[in-house]
Short mmCIF file of C-alpha atoms in Angstrom, two decimals:
data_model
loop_
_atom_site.label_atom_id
_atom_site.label_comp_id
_atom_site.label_asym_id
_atom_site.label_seq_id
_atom_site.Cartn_x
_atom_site.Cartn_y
_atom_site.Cartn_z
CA UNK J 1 31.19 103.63 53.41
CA UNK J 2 31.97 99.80 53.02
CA UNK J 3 29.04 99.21 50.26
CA UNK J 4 30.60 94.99 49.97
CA UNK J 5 28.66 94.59 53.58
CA UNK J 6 25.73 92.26 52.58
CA UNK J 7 22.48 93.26 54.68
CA UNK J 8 19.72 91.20 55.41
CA UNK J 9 16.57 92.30 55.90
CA UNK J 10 13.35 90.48 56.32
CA UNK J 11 9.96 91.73 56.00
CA UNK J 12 11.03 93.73 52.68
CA UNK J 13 8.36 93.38 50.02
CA UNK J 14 6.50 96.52 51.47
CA UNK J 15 6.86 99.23 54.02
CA UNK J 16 9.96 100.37 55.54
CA UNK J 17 11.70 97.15 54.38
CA UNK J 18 10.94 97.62 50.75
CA UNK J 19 12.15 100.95 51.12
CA UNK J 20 15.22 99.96 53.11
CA UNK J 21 15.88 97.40 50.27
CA UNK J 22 15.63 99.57 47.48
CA UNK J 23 18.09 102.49 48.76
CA UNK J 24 20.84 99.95 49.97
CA UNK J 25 20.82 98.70 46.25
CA UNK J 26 21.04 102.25 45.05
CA UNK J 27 23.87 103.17 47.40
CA UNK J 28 26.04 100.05 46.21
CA UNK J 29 24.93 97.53 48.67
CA UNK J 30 24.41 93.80 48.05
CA UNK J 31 20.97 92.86 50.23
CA UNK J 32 19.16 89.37 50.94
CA UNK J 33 15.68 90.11 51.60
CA UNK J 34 13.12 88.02 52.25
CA UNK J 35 9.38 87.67 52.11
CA UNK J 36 6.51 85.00 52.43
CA UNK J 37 6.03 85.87 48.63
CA UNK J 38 9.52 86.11 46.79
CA UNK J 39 7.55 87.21 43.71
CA UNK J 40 6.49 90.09 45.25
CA UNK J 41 10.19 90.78 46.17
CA UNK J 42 11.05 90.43 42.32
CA UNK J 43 7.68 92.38 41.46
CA UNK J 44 9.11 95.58 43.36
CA UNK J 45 12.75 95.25 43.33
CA UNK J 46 14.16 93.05 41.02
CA UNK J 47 15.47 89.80 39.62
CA UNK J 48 18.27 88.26 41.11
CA UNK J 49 21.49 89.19 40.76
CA UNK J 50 25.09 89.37 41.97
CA UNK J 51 23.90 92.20 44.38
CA UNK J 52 20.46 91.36 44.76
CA UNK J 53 18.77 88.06 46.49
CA UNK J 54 15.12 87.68 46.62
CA UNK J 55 14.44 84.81 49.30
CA UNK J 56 10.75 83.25 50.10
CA UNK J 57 10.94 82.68 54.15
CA UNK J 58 8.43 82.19 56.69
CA UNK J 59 9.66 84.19 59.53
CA UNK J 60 7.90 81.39 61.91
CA UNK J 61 9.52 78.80 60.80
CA UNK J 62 13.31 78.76 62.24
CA UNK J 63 14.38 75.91 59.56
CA UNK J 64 13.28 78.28 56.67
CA UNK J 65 15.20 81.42 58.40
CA UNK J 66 18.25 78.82 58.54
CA UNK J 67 18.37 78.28 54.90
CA UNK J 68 17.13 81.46 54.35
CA UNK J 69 20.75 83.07 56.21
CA UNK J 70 22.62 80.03 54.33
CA UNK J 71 21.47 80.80 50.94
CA UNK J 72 22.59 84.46 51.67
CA UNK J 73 26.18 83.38 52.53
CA UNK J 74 26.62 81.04 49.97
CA UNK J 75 25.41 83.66 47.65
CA UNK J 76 27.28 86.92 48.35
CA UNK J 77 30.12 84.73 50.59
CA UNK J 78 29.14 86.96 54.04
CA UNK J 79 26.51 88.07 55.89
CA UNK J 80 27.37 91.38 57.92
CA UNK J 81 24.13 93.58 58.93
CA UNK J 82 20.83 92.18 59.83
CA UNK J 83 17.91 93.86 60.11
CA UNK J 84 15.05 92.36 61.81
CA UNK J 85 12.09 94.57 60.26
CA UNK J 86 9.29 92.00 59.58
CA UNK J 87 6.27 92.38 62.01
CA UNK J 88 2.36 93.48 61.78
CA UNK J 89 0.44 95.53 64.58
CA UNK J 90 -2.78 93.40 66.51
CA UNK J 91 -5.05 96.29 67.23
CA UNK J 92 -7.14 94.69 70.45
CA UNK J 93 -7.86 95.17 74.51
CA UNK J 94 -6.71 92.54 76.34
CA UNK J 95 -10.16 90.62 76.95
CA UNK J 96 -11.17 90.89 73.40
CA UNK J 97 -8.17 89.13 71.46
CA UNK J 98 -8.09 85.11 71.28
CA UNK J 99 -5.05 83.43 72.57
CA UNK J 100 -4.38 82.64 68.82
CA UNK J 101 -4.77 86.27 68.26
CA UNK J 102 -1.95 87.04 70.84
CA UNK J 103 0.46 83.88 69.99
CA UNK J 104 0.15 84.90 66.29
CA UNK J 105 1.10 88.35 66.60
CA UNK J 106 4.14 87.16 69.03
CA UNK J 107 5.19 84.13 66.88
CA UNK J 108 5.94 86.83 64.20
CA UNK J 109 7.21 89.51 65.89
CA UNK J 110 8.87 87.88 68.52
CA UNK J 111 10.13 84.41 68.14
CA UNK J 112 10.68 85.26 64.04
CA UNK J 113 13.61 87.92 65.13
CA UNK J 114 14.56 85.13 67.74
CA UNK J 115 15.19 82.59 65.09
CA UNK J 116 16.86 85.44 62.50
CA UNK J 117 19.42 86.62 65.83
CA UNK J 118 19.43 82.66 66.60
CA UNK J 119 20.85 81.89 62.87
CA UNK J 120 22.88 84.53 61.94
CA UNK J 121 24.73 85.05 65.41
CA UNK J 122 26.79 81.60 64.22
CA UNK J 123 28.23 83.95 61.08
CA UNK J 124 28.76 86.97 62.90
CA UNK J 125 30.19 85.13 65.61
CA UNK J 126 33.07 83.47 63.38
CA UNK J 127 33.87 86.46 61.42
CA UNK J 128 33.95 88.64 64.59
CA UNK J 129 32.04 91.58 62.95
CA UNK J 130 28.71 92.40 62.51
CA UNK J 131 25.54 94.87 63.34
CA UNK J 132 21.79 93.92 64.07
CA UNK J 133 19.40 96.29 63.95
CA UNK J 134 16.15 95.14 65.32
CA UNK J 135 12.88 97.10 64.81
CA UNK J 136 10.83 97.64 67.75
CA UNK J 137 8.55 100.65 68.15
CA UNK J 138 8.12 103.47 70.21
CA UNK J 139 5.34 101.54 71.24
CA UNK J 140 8.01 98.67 72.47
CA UNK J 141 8.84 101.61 74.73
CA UNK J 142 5.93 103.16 76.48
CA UNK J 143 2.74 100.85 75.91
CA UNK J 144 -0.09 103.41 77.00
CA UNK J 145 -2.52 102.99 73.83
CA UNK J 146 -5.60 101.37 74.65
CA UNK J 147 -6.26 98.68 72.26
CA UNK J 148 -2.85 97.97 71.50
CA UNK J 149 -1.78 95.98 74.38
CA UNK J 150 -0.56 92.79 72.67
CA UNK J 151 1.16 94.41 69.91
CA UNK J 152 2.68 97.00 72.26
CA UNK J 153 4.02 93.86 74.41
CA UNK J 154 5.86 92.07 71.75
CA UNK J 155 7.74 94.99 71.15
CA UNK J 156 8.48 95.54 74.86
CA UNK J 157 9.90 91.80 74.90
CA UNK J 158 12.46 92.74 71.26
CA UNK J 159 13.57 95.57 73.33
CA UNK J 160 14.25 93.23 76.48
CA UNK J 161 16.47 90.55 74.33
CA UNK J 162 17.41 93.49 72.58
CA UNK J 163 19.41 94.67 75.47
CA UNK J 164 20.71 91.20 76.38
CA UNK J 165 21.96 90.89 72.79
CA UNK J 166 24.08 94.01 73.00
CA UNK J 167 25.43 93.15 76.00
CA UNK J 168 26.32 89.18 74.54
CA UNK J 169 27.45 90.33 71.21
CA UNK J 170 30.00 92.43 72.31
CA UNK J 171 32.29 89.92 73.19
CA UNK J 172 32.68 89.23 69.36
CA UNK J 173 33.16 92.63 68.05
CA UNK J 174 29.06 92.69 66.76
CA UNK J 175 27.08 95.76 67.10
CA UNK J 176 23.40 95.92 68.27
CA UNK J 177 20.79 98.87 67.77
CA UNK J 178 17.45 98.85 69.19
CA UNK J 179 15.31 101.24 66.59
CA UNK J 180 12.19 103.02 67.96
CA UNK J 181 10.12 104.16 65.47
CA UNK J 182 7.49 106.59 65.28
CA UNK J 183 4.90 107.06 62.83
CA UNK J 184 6.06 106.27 59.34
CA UNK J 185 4.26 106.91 56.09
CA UNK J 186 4.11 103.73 54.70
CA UNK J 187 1.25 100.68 54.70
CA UNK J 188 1.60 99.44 57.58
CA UNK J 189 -1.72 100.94 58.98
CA UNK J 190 -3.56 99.59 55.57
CA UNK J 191 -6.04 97.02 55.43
CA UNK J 192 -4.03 93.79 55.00
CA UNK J 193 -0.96 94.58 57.09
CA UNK J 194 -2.84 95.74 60.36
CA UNK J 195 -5.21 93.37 61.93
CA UNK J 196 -8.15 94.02 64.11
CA UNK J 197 -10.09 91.75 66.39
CA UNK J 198 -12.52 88.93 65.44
CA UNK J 199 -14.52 89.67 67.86
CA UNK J 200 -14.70 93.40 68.76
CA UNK J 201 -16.30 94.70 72.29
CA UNK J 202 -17.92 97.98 71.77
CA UNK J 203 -17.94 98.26 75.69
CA UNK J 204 -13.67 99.42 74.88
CA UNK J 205 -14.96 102.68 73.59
CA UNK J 206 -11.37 104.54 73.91
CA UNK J 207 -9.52 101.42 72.39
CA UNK J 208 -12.39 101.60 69.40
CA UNK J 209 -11.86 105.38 69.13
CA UNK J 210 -8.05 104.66 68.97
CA UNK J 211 -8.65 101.91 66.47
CA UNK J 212 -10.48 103.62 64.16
CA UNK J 213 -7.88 107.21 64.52
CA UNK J 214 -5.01 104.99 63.08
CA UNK J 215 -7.58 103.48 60.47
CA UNK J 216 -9.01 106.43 59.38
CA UNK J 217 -6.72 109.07 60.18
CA UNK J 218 -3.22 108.58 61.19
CA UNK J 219 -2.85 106.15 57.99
CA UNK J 220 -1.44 107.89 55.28
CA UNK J 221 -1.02 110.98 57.28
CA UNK J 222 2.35 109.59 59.32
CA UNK J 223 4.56 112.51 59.77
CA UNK J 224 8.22 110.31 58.66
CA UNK J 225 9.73 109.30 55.94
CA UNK J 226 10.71 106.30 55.42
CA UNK J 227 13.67 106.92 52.74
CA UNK J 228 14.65 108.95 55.54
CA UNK J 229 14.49 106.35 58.01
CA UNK J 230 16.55 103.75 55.07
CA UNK J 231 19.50 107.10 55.06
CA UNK J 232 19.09 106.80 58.87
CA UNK J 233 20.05 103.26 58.94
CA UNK J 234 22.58 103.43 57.03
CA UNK J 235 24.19 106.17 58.69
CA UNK J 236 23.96 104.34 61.83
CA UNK J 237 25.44 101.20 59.87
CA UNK J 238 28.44 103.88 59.34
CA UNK J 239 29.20 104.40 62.87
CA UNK J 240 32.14 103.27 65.17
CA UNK J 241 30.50 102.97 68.06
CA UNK J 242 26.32 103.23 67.02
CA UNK J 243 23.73 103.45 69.88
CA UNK J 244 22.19 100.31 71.38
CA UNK J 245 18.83 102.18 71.95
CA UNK J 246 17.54 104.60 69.07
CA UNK J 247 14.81 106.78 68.79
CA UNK J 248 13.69 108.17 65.37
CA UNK J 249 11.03 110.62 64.83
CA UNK J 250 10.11 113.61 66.40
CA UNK J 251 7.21 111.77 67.60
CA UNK J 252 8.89 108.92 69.07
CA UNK J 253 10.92 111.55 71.18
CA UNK J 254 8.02 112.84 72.18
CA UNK J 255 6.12 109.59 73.96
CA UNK J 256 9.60 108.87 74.77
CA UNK J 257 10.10 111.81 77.15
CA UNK J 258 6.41 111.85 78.19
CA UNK J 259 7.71 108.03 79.88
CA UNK J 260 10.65 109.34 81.46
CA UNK J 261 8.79 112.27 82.96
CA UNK J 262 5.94 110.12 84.37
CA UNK J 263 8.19 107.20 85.97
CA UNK J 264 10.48 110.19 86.69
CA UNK J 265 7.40 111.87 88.69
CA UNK J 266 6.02 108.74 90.33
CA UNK J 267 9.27 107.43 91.65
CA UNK J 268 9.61 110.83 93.21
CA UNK J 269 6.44 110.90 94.70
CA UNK J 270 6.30 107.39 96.18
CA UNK J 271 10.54 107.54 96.73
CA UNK J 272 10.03 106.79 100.85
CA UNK J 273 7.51 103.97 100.30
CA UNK J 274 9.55 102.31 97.63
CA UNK J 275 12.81 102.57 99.63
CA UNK J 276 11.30 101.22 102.65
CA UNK J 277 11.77 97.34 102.22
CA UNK J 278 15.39 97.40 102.75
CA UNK J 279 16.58 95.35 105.84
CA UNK J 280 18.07 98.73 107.55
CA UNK J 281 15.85 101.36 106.65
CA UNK J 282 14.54 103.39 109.11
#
């Protein structure tokens, strides 16, 4: 275990970034996270130190995420494992959410880890070393939850640079790991990280059923761990050659396979049709 990597992680004043943040520090590893509020990163971690940086960035902004990933090197001298955690879910149908409803949730979720990889890829570049981790969801994988469309969609577009990183970065000796997570037991169902509609349609009566399950019911009630999922990560961090694409939690291997079996089953079924464009079939 090299515990002198520095890791950055953004999105780490709650949830599975806090958590990440906190067992790095235990296991002997210097960590740069950032939040909107870098009180709140002091509040639940610490002060800074010389293995601790608490950095205020707005993920949006790509000229804070630059000086955010400066500060870091000129504060622990390297950069060498990013982690691109920061996101919130847009419960909504399709008709229902405003266009600043959608860009919102993909400024964030989307073009933030596009300015992180954008910034950092100059360090890991140069040192020829490196691993990203980017945070998707097993909903970036199979999207087949009524009301959660948009949010289901900007993780379908980190898993599609995703895979185009991997396959850019390897040149350079940098590692790349697409995470799919399941259902994890921390706040990111509460009231202030999820958001829900402005203007609701009660004519979506499965998406408002869905809505109010992971409200009501599947908040607080996840069945992971996240200080399992920080071990996980690590691990991973550990490995020679680490998978690009990574599912974790029972759940997520179970809409994971339920995917595969239906595309599996429909390409089967519709094999003759979907052949039949080529210039010489018969």
């Amino acid at each position: 275990m090299n515990t002198k990597k520095v890791w950055f992680v953004t999105g780490a004043s709650k949830g599975l970034g806090l958590t990440l943040a906190k067992s790095l520090l235990k296991n002997g590893y210097r960590v740069a996270a950032t939040s909107r509020n870098k009180q709140a990163l002091m509040d639940t971690i610490g002060p800074k130190s010389s293995h601790f940086l608490p950095i205020n960035m707005d993920l949006t902004k790509n000229n804070d995420v630059r000086e955010a990933i400066e500060a870091t090197v000129l504060h622990f001298g390297q950069i060498d494992v990013i982690v691109n955690n920061a996101g919130y879910s847009q419960i909504g149908t399709l008709e229902e959410l405003s266009d600043e409803e959608v860009m919102t949730n993909f400024r964030v979720n989307v073009f933030g880890s596009l300015h992180v990889i954008r910034n950092a890829a100059v360090y890991l570049r140069k040192q020829q070393s490196g691993h990203i981790f980017n945070i998707a969801s097993i909903g970036g994988y199979t999207g087949n939850f009524a009301g959660f469309g948009i949010y289901c969609s900007t993780k379908f577009a980190v898993a599609g640079f995703t895979e185009a990183l991997a396959e850019e970065m390897k040149l350079f000796q940098v590692k790349t790991t697409l995470v799919y997570p399941g259902y994890f037991r921390t706040n990111f169902l509460a009231e202030g990280s999820i958001q829900t509609p402005a203007n609701p349609m009660q004519e979506y009566k499965s998406a408002r059923e869905l809505e109010q399950a992971h409200l009501n019911e599947i908040n607080g009630n996840q069945p992971n761990d996240p200080e399992k999922a920080a071990d996980v990560l690590m691990a991973l961090s550990q490995q020679e050659n680490p998978p690009v694409h990574f599912f974790m939690g029972e759940d997520a291997y179970h809409y994971a396979r339920l995917k595969i079996e239906t595309i599996q089953k429909e390409m089967d079924a519709h094999r003759h049709l979907g052949l039949s464009t080529g210039f010489d079939h018969q």
